[in-house]
Amino acid sequence: MPLHFIKQDITKLECDAIVNATNNTLLGGGGVDGAIHAAAGGKLLEECKRLGGCDTGDAKITKGYNLPCKYVIHTVGPIWRGGFVGERALLESCYKKSLALAKEKGCETVAFPLISSGVYRYPKDKALSVAVETISGFLLDNEMTVYIVVFDKASYQISEELFDDVADYIDENYEDESSDSHLFYRNFSIRSEERRLDFIERLGENGEEHIQCELSLIDMLADIDDNFAVTLLKLIDLRGITDVECYKKANVSKQTWYKIMNEKDYKPSKNTVISFAIALELSLKETKHLLSTVGFALSKSSKFDIIIEYFLLNEEYNIFTINETLFKFDQPCLGV
Ligand code: AR6
């Protein structure tokens, strides 16, 4: 999976490289830095001493020693001073330089802690956005699996507004038995009044009827003999995007993409179908149709499904934002 969130102690992770959030001396400290040095053993400090320190926003690489990873990439995040002294650019640079080093060493799997979000006091929701945006930007042009490792789940924060909105939506809809169209209107939880009015205007007077009659993309494309791969390719063509753009947007690895395309009887998981629905920016109705072509449905007794429904209704198709939210609500992330 190209970008994934996991809750774990980074020192226990078996991957090619883990990233250390350290300081300019590279000589160890508290937080994740202390944990990494303690687990790697004294030889890590010996190698670090020979590196001559590291500038803020830069990164250096060492071996992993007693750690289960091959390499440790040491990067120095900015200390948060209110956001007025270039902290964001420096934090972005930490991720970019670390990823460039990982690439140079041929790493296929890399794990990051949330750099600067501890002792250096970078607000956690902002630190998370910088991490996700920078890593996903890198992944558009590179094949690598990257983990964002969250040590203490309570300290993992998505924006408060999004969290509250999704929590309300789950409360209102969990195990709700009302009909789809009813649900559609009652819970169309777009905060902006402007967008809501615009939506109603587009539907016209008989909005509900309109929705029921509206032909979905899948209706137009569905051919009983098409397998998932063929339907997917038709949708990609219709959207005018490339295959690579599509699987990257779906947070799906190249290997999985090849499997879908080359294994004739490949049956995608529900998670995979939804990942592609998001990448193709399908509506809720279209997503339901796509799911039904492979025998799946969205359920009101599944938190995961309700969160997906929330994002589809709000036309929020950034898979990484969706995954941050799923993770926060203890649900599996999208992508394979
Ligand atoms: N695994 C994964 N994440 C962890 C772990 C762990 N074992 N331990 C802590 N974190 P911090 P910074 C998370 O303070 O803010 C050091 O003294 C933690 O919850 O380690 O960049 C250095 O020497 C937080 O979300 O790094 C520097 O002086 C994130 O790692 C200074 O702290 C980063 O917290 C660097 O501060």
XYZ file of C-alpha atoms in Angstrom, residues 9-12 18 20-21 28-41 44 67 151:
24
model
C 6.452 1.708 17.998
C 8.618 2.647 15.018
C 11.628 0.812 16.467
C 9.772 -2.493 16.035
C 12.807 4.227 9.452
C 14.346 9.510 13.137
C 13.091 12.937 14.268
C 20.465 11.444 20.436
C 17.809 12.940 22.678
C 14.333 12.123 23.957
C 11.157 11.084 22.139
C 11.499 8.887 19.100
C 15.210 9.774 18.856
C 15.877 8.303 22.304
C 13.838 5.189 21.494
C 15.693 4.609 18.215
C 19.151 4.988 19.774
C 18.208 2.735 22.680
C 16.963 0.009 20.343
C 19.767 0.329 17.770
C 22.616 0.138 20.301
C 24.432 3.960 15.917
C 16.965 -2.385 14.673
C 2.852 6.008 18.489
